[in-house]
C-alpha cells in the first residue's frame, strides 16, 4: 500500500558553499561534503513542491514550481543521508539529502532562510528514512469521532470545512481548516491509543503523542496549580491500557477554528490546533504555507488551562487519572 507525502525541497545547485573547502560548489552527495563548510540558499531560490508516493520504495509524483527537467514523475527517490547545519545566529537546522535520477535535492526539516549562512556541522549517511517536521497539537487518527454543533458524532476524516463543531467555551463554531498528513509511526509521530472508557471516552481514541487532553480536576491532589489542565497524550501512556505504537504508517488530521478551542472527540475534551508563528515552525512546509495564507495574523491565543510538563505527571497521578475516568 502506498501513502502520499507532500514536501518542499530545494535543488542542490541552489544551496552553495559560500566559504570553505568546496567554496562555490552546490550541495553534493553526503560522502563529498566537508564539515565546517558554510552554505547559503541563493537569494532567488524558490522551493519546489513535491508529492511523493511512499510504499516499498519512494517515488516522485507531481512537482509544482519550475523544476529541472531531471525531475521525472514516477522516478525512484532515495534518501542519501541526514545533514545538520548551524546558522550564524545559532539556529540548528536538520535536512535530508534526496536523490532522484541525477538530481540531488535538499529537504529541510526546519525552516531555512534565504541568503543566510549555514555551517555544516554533521553528516549521517546512514540516516536513510524519510521524515517530516514535527506535528504539534490537534492530531487525530481516522475513526476519531468529533462532536458536531447539533450534538451528532462525525469521524474526523469525514469532516468538511464550514461544518459546525461543538466547543467547550464558545458553543458551535465553524471549522475553518483541516490538515491531513501521513507519516511513519515513529518517535514523535508514534500514535497513542486510549481504549474506550480510559478517559471517559465513548470509543477507542488514537491521537498524536503531542495532542493535549483537557482535564478538569477536583480536590487538593491535582496536577499543577489550577483545576483545568492540558496534558500531552504521551504523558498518559502506562504500557498496559494506554499504549503507544511504533510500526508502519499513521495518518493524522488537524483541526483549526477562528480561535483556539477545546472541542470534544469521542466525548472527551481535547484542544484544536493552535495557530501561531511558533506552530508554523514545527509544521511541514506545505501545511504551514496553507495555514499562513488562511490566517495571516497568526495571533490565536492558547486556552487558559494550565499546560503540564512531563516531570509533573507521576505514575500515581497517571493511574489516578485513568482509574477515575474509567469508572
PDB file of C-alpha atoms in Angstrom:
ATOM      1  CA  UNK A   1       0.000   0.000   0.000  1.00  0.00           C
ATOM      2  CA  UNK A   2       1.381   3.425  -0.935  1.00  0.00           C
ATOM      3  CA  UNK A   3       0.993   6.665   1.017  1.00  0.00           C
ATOM      4  CA  UNK A   4       1.371  10.196  -0.299  1.00  0.00           C
ATOM      5  CA  UNK A   5       3.508  12.874   1.300  1.00  0.00           C
ATOM      6  CA  UNK A   6       3.869  16.467   0.166  1.00  0.00           C
ATOM      7  CA  UNK A   7       7.005  18.454   0.929  1.00  0.00           C
ATOM      8  CA  UNK A   8       9.054  21.393  -0.272  1.00  0.00           C
ATOM      9  CA  UNK A   9      12.642  20.965  -1.416  1.00  0.00           C
ATOM     10  CA  UNK A  10      15.428  22.998  -2.985  1.00  0.00           C
ATOM     11  CA  UNK A  11      17.593  21.833  -5.850  1.00  0.00           C
ATOM     12  CA  UNK A  12      21.090  21.094  -4.586  1.00  0.00           C
ATOM     13  CA  UNK A  13      22.603  23.535  -7.075  1.00  0.00           C
ATOM     14  CA  UNK A  14      20.735  26.392  -5.320  1.00  0.00           C
ATOM     15  CA  UNK A  15      22.400  25.640  -1.966  1.00  0.00           C
ATOM     16  CA  UNK A  16      26.007  26.680  -2.436  1.00  0.00           C
ATOM     17  CA  UNK A  17      29.159  26.811  -0.329  1.00  0.00           C
ATOM     18  CA  UNK A  18      29.963  30.452   0.381  1.00  0.00           C
ATOM     19  CA  UNK A  19      33.102  29.700   2.384  1.00  0.00           C
ATOM     20  CA  UNK A  20      35.184  26.551   2.908  1.00  0.00           C
ATOM     21  CA  UNK A  21      36.874  23.705   1.076  1.00  0.00           C
ATOM     22  CA  UNK A  22      34.097  23.328  -1.511  1.00  0.00           C
ATOM     23  CA  UNK A  23      33.591  27.071  -1.979  1.00  0.00           C
ATOM     24  CA  UNK A  24      31.395  27.862  -4.994  1.00  0.00           C
ATOM     25  CA  UNK A  25      30.016  24.328  -5.314  1.00  0.00           C
ATOM     26  CA  UNK A  26      26.398  23.351  -4.886  1.00  0.00           C
ATOM     27  CA  UNK A  27      25.294  20.654  -2.470  1.00  0.00           C
ATOM     28  CA  UNK A  28      26.827  17.299  -3.355  1.00  0.00           C
ATOM     29  CA  UNK A  29      26.395  13.713  -2.143  1.00  0.00           C
ATOM     30  CA  UNK A  30      26.979  13.349   1.621  1.00  0.00           C
ATOM     31  CA  UNK A  31      30.270  11.472   1.060  1.00  0.00           C
ATOM     32  CA  UNK A  32      31.710  14.510  -0.722  1.00  0.00           C
ATOM     33  CA  UNK A  33      30.755  17.097   1.915  1.00  0.00           C
ATOM     34  CA  UNK A  34      33.199  18.731   4.329  1.00  0.00           C
ATOM     35  CA  UNK A  35      32.308  19.686   7.886  1.00  0.00           C
ATOM     36  CA  UNK A  36      32.808  23.382   8.514  1.00  0.00           C
ATOM     37  CA  UNK A  37      31.806  24.450   5.010  1.00  0.00           C
ATOM     38  CA  UNK A  38      29.370  27.360   5.074  1.00  0.00           C
ATOM     39  CA  UNK A  39      26.307  27.202   2.802  1.00  0.00           C
ATOM     40  CA  UNK A  40      23.546  29.600   1.781  1.00  0.00           C
ATOM     41  CA  UNK A  41      20.447  29.401  -0.380  1.00  0.00           C
ATOM     42  CA  UNK A  42      20.785  31.725  -3.334  1.00  0.00           C
ATOM     43  CA  UNK A  43      18.648  34.884  -2.913  1.00  0.00           C
ATOM     44  CA  UNK A  44      16.358  33.988  -5.805  1.00  0.00           C
ATOM     45  CA  UNK A  45      15.928  30.338  -4.805  1.00  0.00           C
ATOM     46  CA  UNK A  46      12.383  29.018  -4.914  1.00  0.00           C
ATOM     47  CA  UNK A  47      11.225  25.852  -3.232  1.00  0.00           C
ATOM     48  CA  UNK A  48       9.770  23.061  -5.345  1.00  0.00           C
ATOM     49  CA  UNK A  49       6.673  21.341  -4.037  1.00  0.00           C
ATOM     50  CA  UNK A  50       6.860  17.588  -4.452  1.00  0.00           C
ATOM     51  CA  UNK A  51       4.293  14.882  -3.931  1.00  0.00           C
ATOM     52  CA  UNK A  52       5.971  11.607  -3.028  1.00  0.00           C
ATOM     53  CA  UNK A  53       4.413   8.160  -3.143  1.00  0.00           C
ATOM     54  CA  UNK A  54       5.711   6.119  -0.221  1.00  0.00           C
ATOM     55  CA  UNK A  55       5.380   2.337  -0.453  1.00  0.00           C
ATOM     56  CA  UNK A  56       8.059  -0.353  -0.585  1.00  0.00           C
ATOM     57  CA  UNK A  57      10.052   2.328  -2.398  1.00  0.00           C
ATOM     58  CA  UNK A  58       9.608   6.114  -2.598  1.00  0.00           C
ATOM     59  CA  UNK A  59       8.642   7.515  -5.982  1.00  0.00           C
ATOM     60  CA  UNK A  60       8.290  11.034  -7.282  1.00  0.00           C
ATOM     61  CA  UNK A  61       4.735  12.139  -8.057  1.00  0.00           C
ATOM     62  CA  UNK A  62       3.612  15.624  -9.018  1.00  0.00           C
ATOM     63  CA  UNK A  63       6.090  18.523  -8.999  1.00  0.00           C
ATOM     64  CA  UNK A  64       4.903  22.131  -8.596  1.00  0.00           C
ATOM     65  CA  UNK A  65       7.118  25.101  -9.389  1.00  0.00           C
ATOM     66  CA  UNK A  66       9.739  25.409 -12.110  1.00  0.00           C
ATOM     67  CA  UNK A  67      11.618  22.138 -11.721  1.00  0.00           C
ATOM     68  CA  UNK A  68      14.621  20.874 -13.590  1.00  0.00           C
ATOM     69  CA  UNK A  69      13.951  18.510 -16.477  1.00  0.00           C
ATOM     70  CA  UNK A  70      15.803  15.893 -14.399  1.00  0.00           C
ATOM     71  CA  UNK A  71      12.775  15.531 -12.072  1.00  0.00           C
ATOM     72  CA  UNK A  72      10.676  12.864 -13.715  1.00  0.00           C
ATOM     73  CA  UNK A  73       7.322  11.780 -12.195  1.00  0.00           C
ATOM     74  CA  UNK A  74       7.451   8.106 -11.303  1.00  0.00           C
ATOM     75  CA  UNK A  75      11.206   8.118 -10.742  1.00  0.00           C
ATOM     76  CA  UNK A  76      12.539   6.490  -7.584  1.00  0.00           C
ATOM     77  CA  UNK A  77      13.601   8.787  -4.740  1.00  0.00           C
ATOM     78  CA  UNK A  78      16.447   7.786  -2.406  1.00  0.00           C
ATOM     79  CA  UNK A  79      17.401   9.355   0.917  1.00  0.00           C
ATOM     80  CA  UNK A  80      21.186   9.719   0.834  1.00  0.00           C
ATOM     81  CA  UNK A  81      21.667  10.945   4.382  1.00  0.00           C
ATOM     82  CA  UNK A  82      20.895  13.439   7.108  1.00  0.00           C
ATOM     83  CA  UNK A  83      22.674  16.786   7.354  1.00  0.00           C
ATOM     84  CA  UNK A  84      22.825  19.201  10.271  1.00  0.00           C
ATOM     85  CA  UNK A  85      23.584  22.895   9.898  1.00  0.00           C
ATOM     86  CA  UNK A  86      24.067  25.781  12.327  1.00  0.00           C
ATOM     87  CA  UNK A  87      23.102  29.277  11.226  1.00  0.00           C
ATOM     88  CA  UNK A  88      25.213  32.296  12.079  1.00  0.00           C
ATOM     89  CA  UNK A  89      22.714  33.239  14.801  1.00  0.00           C
ATOM     90  CA  UNK A  90      22.733  29.786  16.406  1.00  0.00           C
ATOM     91  CA  UNK A  91      19.687  28.122  14.828  1.00  0.00           C
ATOM     92  CA  UNK A  92      20.038  24.353  14.281  1.00  0.00           C
ATOM     93  CA  UNK A  93      18.561  23.032  11.022  1.00  0.00           C
ATOM     94  CA  UNK A  94      18.256  19.376  10.054  1.00  0.00           C
ATOM     95  CA  UNK A  95      17.837  18.429   6.401  1.00  0.00           C
ATOM     96  CA  UNK A  96      17.765  15.330   4.231  1.00  0.00           C
ATOM     97  CA  UNK A  97      19.691  14.862   1.010  1.00  0.00           C
ATOM     98  CA  UNK A  98      17.374  13.241  -1.552  1.00  0.00           C
ATOM     99  CA  UNK A  99      18.340  11.878  -4.941  1.00  0.00           C
ATOM    100  CA  UNK A 100      16.080  11.095  -7.880  1.00  0.00           C
ATOM    101  CA  UNK A 101      17.911  10.126 -11.049  1.00  0.00           C
ATOM    102  CA  UNK A 102      20.848  12.532 -11.415  1.00  0.00           C
ATOM    103  CA  UNK A 103      19.131  15.277  -9.378  1.00  0.00           C
ATOM    104  CA  UNK A 104      20.190  15.943  -5.782  1.00  0.00           C
ATOM    105  CA  UNK A 105      17.627  17.745  -3.603  1.00  0.00           C
ATOM    106  CA  UNK A 106      17.707  19.353  -0.167  1.00  0.00           C
ATOM    107  CA  UNK A 107      14.687  18.682   2.090  1.00  0.00           C
ATOM    108  CA  UNK A 108      14.874  20.967   5.154  1.00  0.00           C
ATOM    109  CA  UNK A 109      13.079  19.560   8.209  1.00  0.00           C
ATOM    110  CA  UNK A 110      13.114  23.015   9.805  1.00  0.00           C
ATOM    111  CA  UNK A 111      12.503  26.393   8.162  1.00  0.00           C
ATOM    112  CA  UNK A 112      15.551  27.585   6.197  1.00  0.00           C
ATOM    113  CA  UNK A 113      16.004  31.257   5.356  1.00  0.00           C
ATOM    114  CA  UNK A 114      17.236  32.681   2.074  1.00  0.00           C
ATOM    115  CA  UNK A 115      20.605  34.455   1.970  1.00  0.00           C
ATOM    116  CA  UNK A 116      21.540  33.172   5.443  1.00  0.00           C
ATOM    117  CA  UNK A 117      24.796  31.304   6.094  1.00  0.00           C
ATOM    118  CA  UNK A 118      24.554  27.766   7.491  1.00  0.00           C
ATOM    119  CA  UNK A 119      27.640  25.873   8.637  1.00  0.00           C
ATOM    120  CA  UNK A 120      27.622  22.109   8.059  1.00  0.00           C
ATOM    121  CA  UNK A 121      28.235  20.521  11.474  1.00  0.00           C
ATOM    122  CA  UNK A 122      27.238  16.857  10.991  1.00  0.00           C
ATOM    123  CA  UNK A 123      26.687  14.331   8.198  1.00  0.00           C
ATOM    124  CA  UNK A 124      24.984  10.974   8.754  1.00  0.00           C
ATOM    125  CA  UNK A 125      24.897   8.891   5.544  1.00  0.00           C
ATOM    126  CA  UNK A 126      23.257   6.036   7.472  1.00  0.00           C
ATOM    127  CA  UNK A 127      20.040   8.034   8.053  1.00  0.00           C
ATOM    128  CA  UNK A 128      18.019   6.899   5.045  1.00  0.00           C
ATOM    129  CA  UNK A 129      14.416   7.216   6.315  1.00  0.00           C
ATOM    130  CA  UNK A 130      12.103   9.935   5.054  1.00  0.00           C
ATOM    131  CA  UNK A 131      10.977  12.151   7.942  1.00  0.00           C
ATOM    132  CA  UNK A 132       8.959  15.328   8.204  1.00  0.00           C
ATOM    133  CA  UNK A 133       8.966  18.161  10.663  1.00  0.00           C
ATOM    134  CA  UNK A 134       7.229  17.623  13.965  1.00  0.00           C
ATOM    135  CA  UNK A 135       3.475  17.981  14.054  1.00  0.00           C
ATOM    136  CA  UNK A 136       2.284  19.675  17.158  1.00  0.00           C
ATOM    137  CA  UNK A 137      -1.237  19.662  18.555  1.00  0.00           C
ATOM    138  CA  UNK A 138      -4.613  18.802  17.093  1.00  0.00           C
ATOM    139  CA  UNK A 139      -3.636  15.429  15.628  1.00  0.00           C
ATOM    140  CA  UNK A 140      -6.336  12.770  15.413  1.00  0.00           C
ATOM    141  CA  UNK A 141      -6.220   9.408  13.643  1.00  0.00           C
ATOM    142  CA  UNK A 142      -9.049   8.238  11.363  1.00  0.00           C
ATOM    143  CA  UNK A 143     -12.092   6.978  13.208  1.00  0.00           C
ATOM    144  CA  UNK A 144     -11.931   9.573  15.981  1.00  0.00           C
ATOM    145  CA  UNK A 145     -15.486  10.947  16.244  1.00  0.00           C
ATOM    146  CA  UNK A 146     -15.869  14.702  16.681  1.00  0.00           C
ATOM    147  CA  UNK A 147     -18.973  16.201  18.324  1.00  0.00           C
ATOM    148  CA  UNK A 148     -20.773  18.483  15.879  1.00  0.00           C
ATOM    149  CA  UNK A 149     -22.758  21.603  16.668  1.00  0.00           C
ATOM    150  CA  UNK A 150     -26.022  19.628  16.700  1.00  0.00           C
ATOM    151  CA  UNK A 151     -24.588  17.006  19.064  1.00  0.00           C
ATOM    152  CA  UNK A 152     -24.025  14.341  16.428  1.00  0.00           C
ATOM    153  CA  UNK A 153     -20.735  12.484  16.047  1.00  0.00           C
ATOM    154  CA  UNK A 154     -18.695  12.573  12.841  1.00  0.00           C
ATOM    155  CA  UNK A 155     -15.429  10.707  12.102  1.00  0.00           C
ATOM    156  CA  UNK A 156     -12.633  13.222  11.712  1.00  0.00           C
ATOM    157  CA  UNK A 157     -11.873  12.021   8.172  1.00  0.00           C
ATOM    158  CA  UNK A 158     -15.469  12.805   7.102  1.00  0.00           C
ATOM    159  CA  UNK A 159     -15.457  16.400   8.342  1.00  0.00           C
ATOM    160  CA  UNK A 160     -15.592  19.274   5.880  1.00  0.00           C
ATOM    161  CA  UNK A 161     -14.659  22.939   6.139  1.00  0.00           C
ATOM    162  CA  UNK A 162     -17.623  25.028   7.278  1.00  0.00           C
ATOM    163  CA  UNK A 163     -19.225  22.340   9.429  1.00  0.00           C
ATOM    164  CA  UNK A 164     -20.006  23.467  12.969  1.00  0.00           C
ATOM    165  CA  UNK A 165     -18.278  21.702  15.837  1.00  0.00           C
ATOM    166  CA  UNK A 166     -19.248  21.943  19.479  1.00  0.00           C
ATOM    167  CA  UNK A 167     -16.685  23.776  21.623  1.00  0.00           C
ATOM    168  CA  UNK A 168     -16.433  23.920  25.382  1.00  0.00           C
ATOM    169  CA  UNK A 169     -16.334  27.701  25.729  1.00  0.00           C
ATOM    170  CA  UNK A 170     -17.904  29.214  22.593  1.00  0.00           C
ATOM    171  CA  UNK A 171     -20.720  26.890  21.562  1.00  0.00           C
ATOM    172  CA  UNK A 172     -20.933  25.637  17.948  1.00  0.00           C
ATOM    173  CA  UNK A 173     -18.091  27.015  15.824  1.00  0.00           C
ATOM    174  CA  UNK A 174     -17.395  26.593  12.092  1.00  0.00           C
ATOM    175  CA  UNK A 175     -14.383  24.519  11.127  1.00  0.00           C
ATOM    176  CA  UNK A 176     -12.005  26.715   9.110  1.00  0.00           C
ATOM    177  CA  UNK A 177      -9.165  24.379   8.107  1.00  0.00           C
ATOM    178  CA  UNK A 178      -8.355  20.669   8.057  1.00  0.00           C
ATOM    179  CA  UNK A 179      -4.770  19.463   7.843  1.00  0.00           C
ATOM    180  CA  UNK A 180      -4.038  15.925   6.696  1.00  0.00           C
ATOM    181  CA  UNK A 181      -0.696  14.151   6.633  1.00  0.00           C
ATOM    182  CA  UNK A 182       0.592  10.577   6.507  1.00  0.00           C
ATOM    183  CA  UNK A 183       3.896   9.747   8.157  1.00  0.00           C
ATOM    184  CA  UNK A 184       5.844   6.898   9.685  1.00  0.00           C
ATOM    185  CA  UNK A 185       4.580   5.914  13.129  1.00  0.00           C
ATOM    186  CA  UNK A 186       7.899   6.522  14.822  1.00  0.00           C
ATOM    187  CA  UNK A 187       9.231   8.697  17.644  1.00  0.00           C
ATOM    188  CA  UNK A 188       7.275  11.929  17.958  1.00  0.00           C
ATOM    189  CA  UNK A 189       4.776  10.602  15.385  1.00  0.00           C
ATOM    190  CA  UNK A 190       4.060   7.270  17.114  1.00  0.00           C
ATOM    191  CA  UNK A 191       0.313   7.264  17.895  1.00  0.00           C
ATOM    192  CA  UNK A 192      -1.144   6.898  21.382  1.00  0.00           C
ATOM    193  CA  UNK A 193      -4.352   4.875  21.792  1.00  0.00           C
ATOM    194  CA  UNK A 194      -6.786   5.276  24.683  1.00  0.00           C
ATOM    195  CA  UNK A 195      -9.197   2.308  24.949  1.00  0.00           C
ATOM    196  CA  UNK A 196     -12.866   3.115  25.399  1.00  0.00           C
ATOM    197  CA  UNK A 197     -13.601   4.435  28.888  1.00  0.00           C
ATOM    198  CA  UNK A 198      -9.997   5.002  29.958  1.00  0.00           C
ATOM    199  CA  UNK A 199     -10.554   8.766  29.963  1.00  0.00           C
ATOM    200  CA  UNK A 200     -14.318   8.590  29.865  1.00  0.00           C
ATOM    201  CA  UNK A 201     -14.106   8.391  26.068  1.00  0.00           C
ATOM    202  CA  UNK A 202     -17.006   6.763  24.225  1.00  0.00           C
ATOM    203  CA  UNK A 203     -14.836   4.668  21.939  1.00  0.00           C
ATOM    204  CA  UNK A 204     -11.180   3.918  21.363  1.00  0.00           C
ATOM    205  CA  UNK A 205      -9.297   7.126  20.582  1.00  0.00           C
ATOM    206  CA  UNK A 206      -5.972   7.330  18.739  1.00  0.00           C
ATOM    207  CA  UNK A 207      -4.124  10.658  18.711  1.00  0.00           C
ATOM    208  CA  UNK A 208      -0.671  12.041  18.085  1.00  0.00           C
ATOM    209  CA  UNK A 209       1.639  11.868  21.123  1.00  0.00           C
ATOM    210  CA  UNK A 210       1.760  15.685  21.375  1.00  0.00           C
ATOM    211  CA  UNK A 211      -2.025  16.064  21.312  1.00  0.00           C
ATOM    212  CA  UNK A 212      -3.124  17.619  24.603  1.00  0.00           C
ATOM    213  CA  UNK A 213      -6.038  16.277  26.625  1.00  0.00           C
ATOM    214  CA  UNK A 214      -8.137  18.680  28.717  1.00  0.00           C
ATOM    215  CA  UNK A 215      -8.667  17.559  32.323  1.00  0.00           C
ATOM    216  CA  UNK A 216     -10.855  19.141  34.989  1.00  0.00           C
ATOM    217  CA  UNK A 217      -9.641  18.189  38.464  1.00  0.00           C
ATOM    218  CA  UNK A 218     -11.361  18.275  41.822  1.00  0.00           C
ATOM    219  CA  UNK A 219      -9.795  18.044  45.256  1.00  0.00           C
ATOM    220  CA  UNK A 220      -6.395  19.132  46.515  1.00  0.00           C
ATOM    221  CA  UNK A 221      -4.184  16.415  44.974  1.00  0.00           C
ATOM    222  CA  UNK A 222      -4.117  17.695  41.448  1.00  0.00           C
ATOM    223  CA  UNK A 223      -1.706  18.298  38.617  1.00  0.00           C
ATOM    224  CA  UNK A 224      -0.465  21.875  38.572  1.00  0.00           C
ATOM    225  CA  UNK A 225      -1.994  24.771  40.457  1.00  0.00           C
ATOM    226  CA  UNK A 226      -5.280  25.033  38.542  1.00  0.00           C
ATOM    227  CA  UNK A 227      -8.350  22.852  38.289  1.00  0.00           C
ATOM    228  CA  UNK A 228      -8.164  22.916  34.469  1.00  0.00           C
ATOM    229  CA  UNK A 229      -5.040  21.479  32.840  1.00  0.00           C
ATOM    230  CA  UNK A 230      -3.855  20.266  29.442  1.00  0.00           C
ATOM    231  CA  UNK A 231      -1.718  17.102  29.352  1.00  0.00           C
ATOM    232  CA  UNK A 232       0.042  15.639  26.312  1.00  0.00           C
ATOM    233  CA  UNK A 233      -1.227  12.181  25.382  1.00  0.00           C
ATOM    234  CA  UNK A 234       2.248  10.654  25.572  1.00  0.00           C
ATOM    235  CA  UNK A 235       2.461  11.511  29.279  1.00  0.00           C
ATOM    236  CA  UNK A 236      -0.545   9.270  29.987  1.00  0.00           C
ATOM    237  CA  UNK A 237       0.922   6.131  28.392  1.00  0.00           C
ATOM    238  CA  UNK A 238       1.084   3.442  31.088  1.00  0.00           C
ATOM    239  CA  UNK A 239       2.113   0.441  28.971  1.00  0.00           C
ATOM    240  CA  UNK A 240      -0.959  -1.573  29.983  1.00  0.00           C
ATOM    241  CA  UNK A 241      -4.132   0.195  28.924  1.00  0.00           C
ATOM    242  CA  UNK A 242      -2.831   3.284  27.174  1.00  0.00           C
ATOM    243  CA  UNK A 243      -0.299   2.211  24.559  1.00  0.00           C
ATOM    244  CA  UNK A 244       1.991   3.903  22.051  1.00  0.00           C
ATOM    245  CA  UNK A 245       2.647   2.097  18.746  1.00  0.00           C
ATOM    246  CA  UNK A 246       5.826   2.395  16.689  1.00  0.00           C
ATOM    247  CA  UNK A 247       5.265   0.490  13.450  1.00  0.00           C
ATOM    248  CA  UNK A 248       4.213   1.206   9.906  1.00  0.00           C
ATOM    249  CA  UNK A 249       2.484   4.456   8.983  1.00  0.00           C
ATOM    250  CA  UNK A 250      -0.170   6.650  10.561  1.00  0.00           C
ATOM    251  CA  UNK A 251      -2.500   9.298   9.159  1.00  0.00           C
ATOM    252  CA  UNK A 252      -3.287  12.396  11.209  1.00  0.00           C
ATOM    253  CA  UNK A 253      -5.934  15.110  10.866  1.00  0.00           C
ATOM    254  CA  UNK A 254      -5.537  18.595  12.380  1.00  0.00           C
ATOM    255  CA  UNK A 255      -8.499  20.932  13.016  1.00  0.00           C
ATOM    256  CA  UNK A 256      -8.360  24.744  13.092  1.00  0.00           C
ATOM    257  CA  UNK A 257     -11.057  27.276  14.065  1.00  0.00           C
ATOM    258  CA  UNK A 258     -11.151  31.073  14.135  1.00  0.00           C
ATOM    259  CA  UNK A 259      -9.962  30.795  17.735  1.00  0.00           C
ATOM    260  CA  UNK A 260      -8.079  28.127  19.615  1.00  0.00           C
ATOM    261  CA  UNK A 261     -10.769  25.833  21.031  1.00  0.00           C
ATOM    262  CA  UNK A 262     -11.412  22.957  23.371  1.00  0.00           C
ATOM    263  CA  UNK A 263     -13.519  20.510  21.357  1.00  0.00           C
ATOM    264  CA  UNK A 264     -14.972  17.076  22.062  1.00  0.00           C
ATOM    265  CA  UNK A 265     -13.592  13.953  20.405  1.00  0.00           C
ATOM    266  CA  UNK A 266     -15.082  10.608  21.430  1.00  0.00           C
ATOM    267  CA  UNK A 267     -16.947  12.644  24.035  1.00  0.00           C
ATOM    268  CA  UNK A 268     -13.882  13.972  25.900  1.00  0.00           C
ATOM    269  CA  UNK A 269     -12.421  17.500  25.746  1.00  0.00           C
ATOM    270  CA  UNK A 270      -9.223  17.978  23.739  1.00  0.00           C
ATOM    271  CA  UNK A 271      -7.636  21.014  22.103  1.00  0.00           C
ATOM    272  CA  UNK A 272      -7.738  22.097  18.498  1.00  0.00           C
ATOM    273  CA  UNK A 273      -4.572  23.157  16.688  1.00  0.00           C
ATOM    274  CA  UNK A 274      -3.220  26.469  17.945  1.00  0.00           C
ATOM    275  CA  UNK A 275      -2.291  28.718  15.011  1.00  0.00           C
ATOM    276  CA  UNK A 276       0.718  30.922  15.778  1.00  0.00           C
ATOM    277  CA  UNK A 277       4.126  31.664  14.325  1.00  0.00           C
ATOM    278  CA  UNK A 278       5.589  29.056  16.662  1.00  0.00           C
ATOM    279  CA  UNK A 279       3.128  26.491  15.250  1.00  0.00           C
ATOM    280  CA  UNK A 280       4.269  27.112  11.697  1.00  0.00           C
ATOM    281  CA  UNK A 281       7.887  26.482  12.611  1.00  0.00           C
ATOM    282  CA  UNK A 282       7.011  22.892  13.500  1.00  0.00           C
ATOM    283  CA  UNK A 283       4.730  22.037  10.579  1.00  0.00           C
ATOM    284  CA  UNK A 284       5.553  20.520   7.205  1.00  0.00           C
ATOM    285  CA  UNK A 285       6.113  23.387   4.777  1.00  0.00           C
ATOM    286  CA  UNK A 286       3.004  22.717   2.687  1.00  0.00           C
ATOM    287  CA  UNK A 287       0.704  22.785   5.715  1.00  0.00           C
ATOM    288  CA  UNK A 288       2.439  25.856   7.129  1.00  0.00           C
ATOM    289  CA  UNK A 289       2.086  27.776   3.853  1.00  0.00           C
ATOM    290  CA  UNK A 290      -1.631  26.997   3.598  1.00  0.00           C
ATOM    291  CA  UNK A 291      -2.261  27.967   7.225  1.00  0.00           C
ATOM    292  CA  UNK A 292      -0.326  31.220   6.864  1.00  0.00           C
ATOM    293  CA  UNK A 293      -2.440  32.146   3.858  1.00  0.00           C
ATOM    294  CA  UNK A 294      -5.737  31.465   5.625  1.00  0.00           C
ATOM    295  CA  UNK A 295      -4.764  33.005   8.970  1.00  0.00           C
ATOM    296  CA  UNK A 296      -2.485  35.943   8.050  1.00  0.00           C
ATOM    297  CA  UNK A 297      -2.494  37.451  11.547  1.00  0.00           C
ATOM    298  CA  UNK A 298      -1.332  34.212  13.217  1.00  0.00           C
ATOM    299  CA  UNK A 299      -2.471  35.558  16.566  1.00  0.00           C
ATOM    300  CA  UNK A 300      -4.584  32.845  18.181  1.00  0.00           C
ATOM    301  CA  UNK A 301      -4.236  32.703  21.943  1.00  0.00           C
ATOM    302  CA  UNK A 302      -3.841  29.463  23.850  1.00  0.00           C
ATOM    303  CA  UNK A 303      -6.604  28.267  26.152  1.00  0.00           C
ATOM    304  CA  UNK A 304      -6.247  29.448  29.738  1.00  0.00           C
ATOM    305  CA  UNK A 305      -5.919  25.876  31.046  1.00  0.00           C
ATOM    306  CA  UNK A 306      -2.501  25.139  32.520  1.00  0.00           C
ATOM    307  CA  UNK A 307      -0.003  23.157  30.414  1.00  0.00           C
ATOM    308  CA  UNK A 308       1.527  20.308  32.442  1.00  0.00           C
ATOM    309  CA  UNK A 309       5.121  19.211  31.684  1.00  0.00           C
ATOM    310  CA  UNK A 310       6.113  15.544  31.823  1.00  0.00           C
ATOM    311  CA  UNK A 311       8.034  15.825  35.100  1.00  0.00           C
ATOM    312  CA  UNK A 312       4.819  16.837  36.864  1.00  0.00           C
ATOM    313  CA  UNK A 313       2.972  13.637  35.870  1.00  0.00           C
ATOM    314  CA  UNK A 314       3.865  10.881  38.348  1.00  0.00           C
ATOM    315  CA  UNK A 315       2.912   7.227  37.972  1.00  0.00           C
ATOM    316  CA  UNK A 316       0.433   7.586  40.840  1.00  0.00           C
ATOM    317  CA  UNK A 317      -1.222  10.619  39.232  1.00  0.00           C
ATOM    318  CA  UNK A 318      -1.380   8.883  35.856  1.00  0.00           C
ATOM    319  CA  UNK A 319      -3.002   5.834  37.435  1.00  0.00           C
ATOM    320  CA  UNK A 320      -5.478   8.021  39.326  1.00  0.00           C
ATOM    321  CA  UNK A 321      -6.491   9.891  36.167  1.00  0.00           C
ATOM    322  CA  UNK A 322      -7.101   6.700  34.212  1.00  0.00           C
ATOM    323  CA  UNK A 323      -8.839   4.953  37.120  1.00  0.00           C
ATOM    324  CA  UNK A 324     -11.157   7.860  37.863  1.00  0.00           C
ATOM    325  CA  UNK A 325     -12.114   8.386  34.253  1.00  0.00           C
ATOM    326  CA  UNK A 326     -12.677   4.681  33.636  1.00  0.00           C
ATOM    327  CA  UNK A 327     -15.334   4.422  36.366  1.00  0.00           C
TER     328      UNK A 327
END
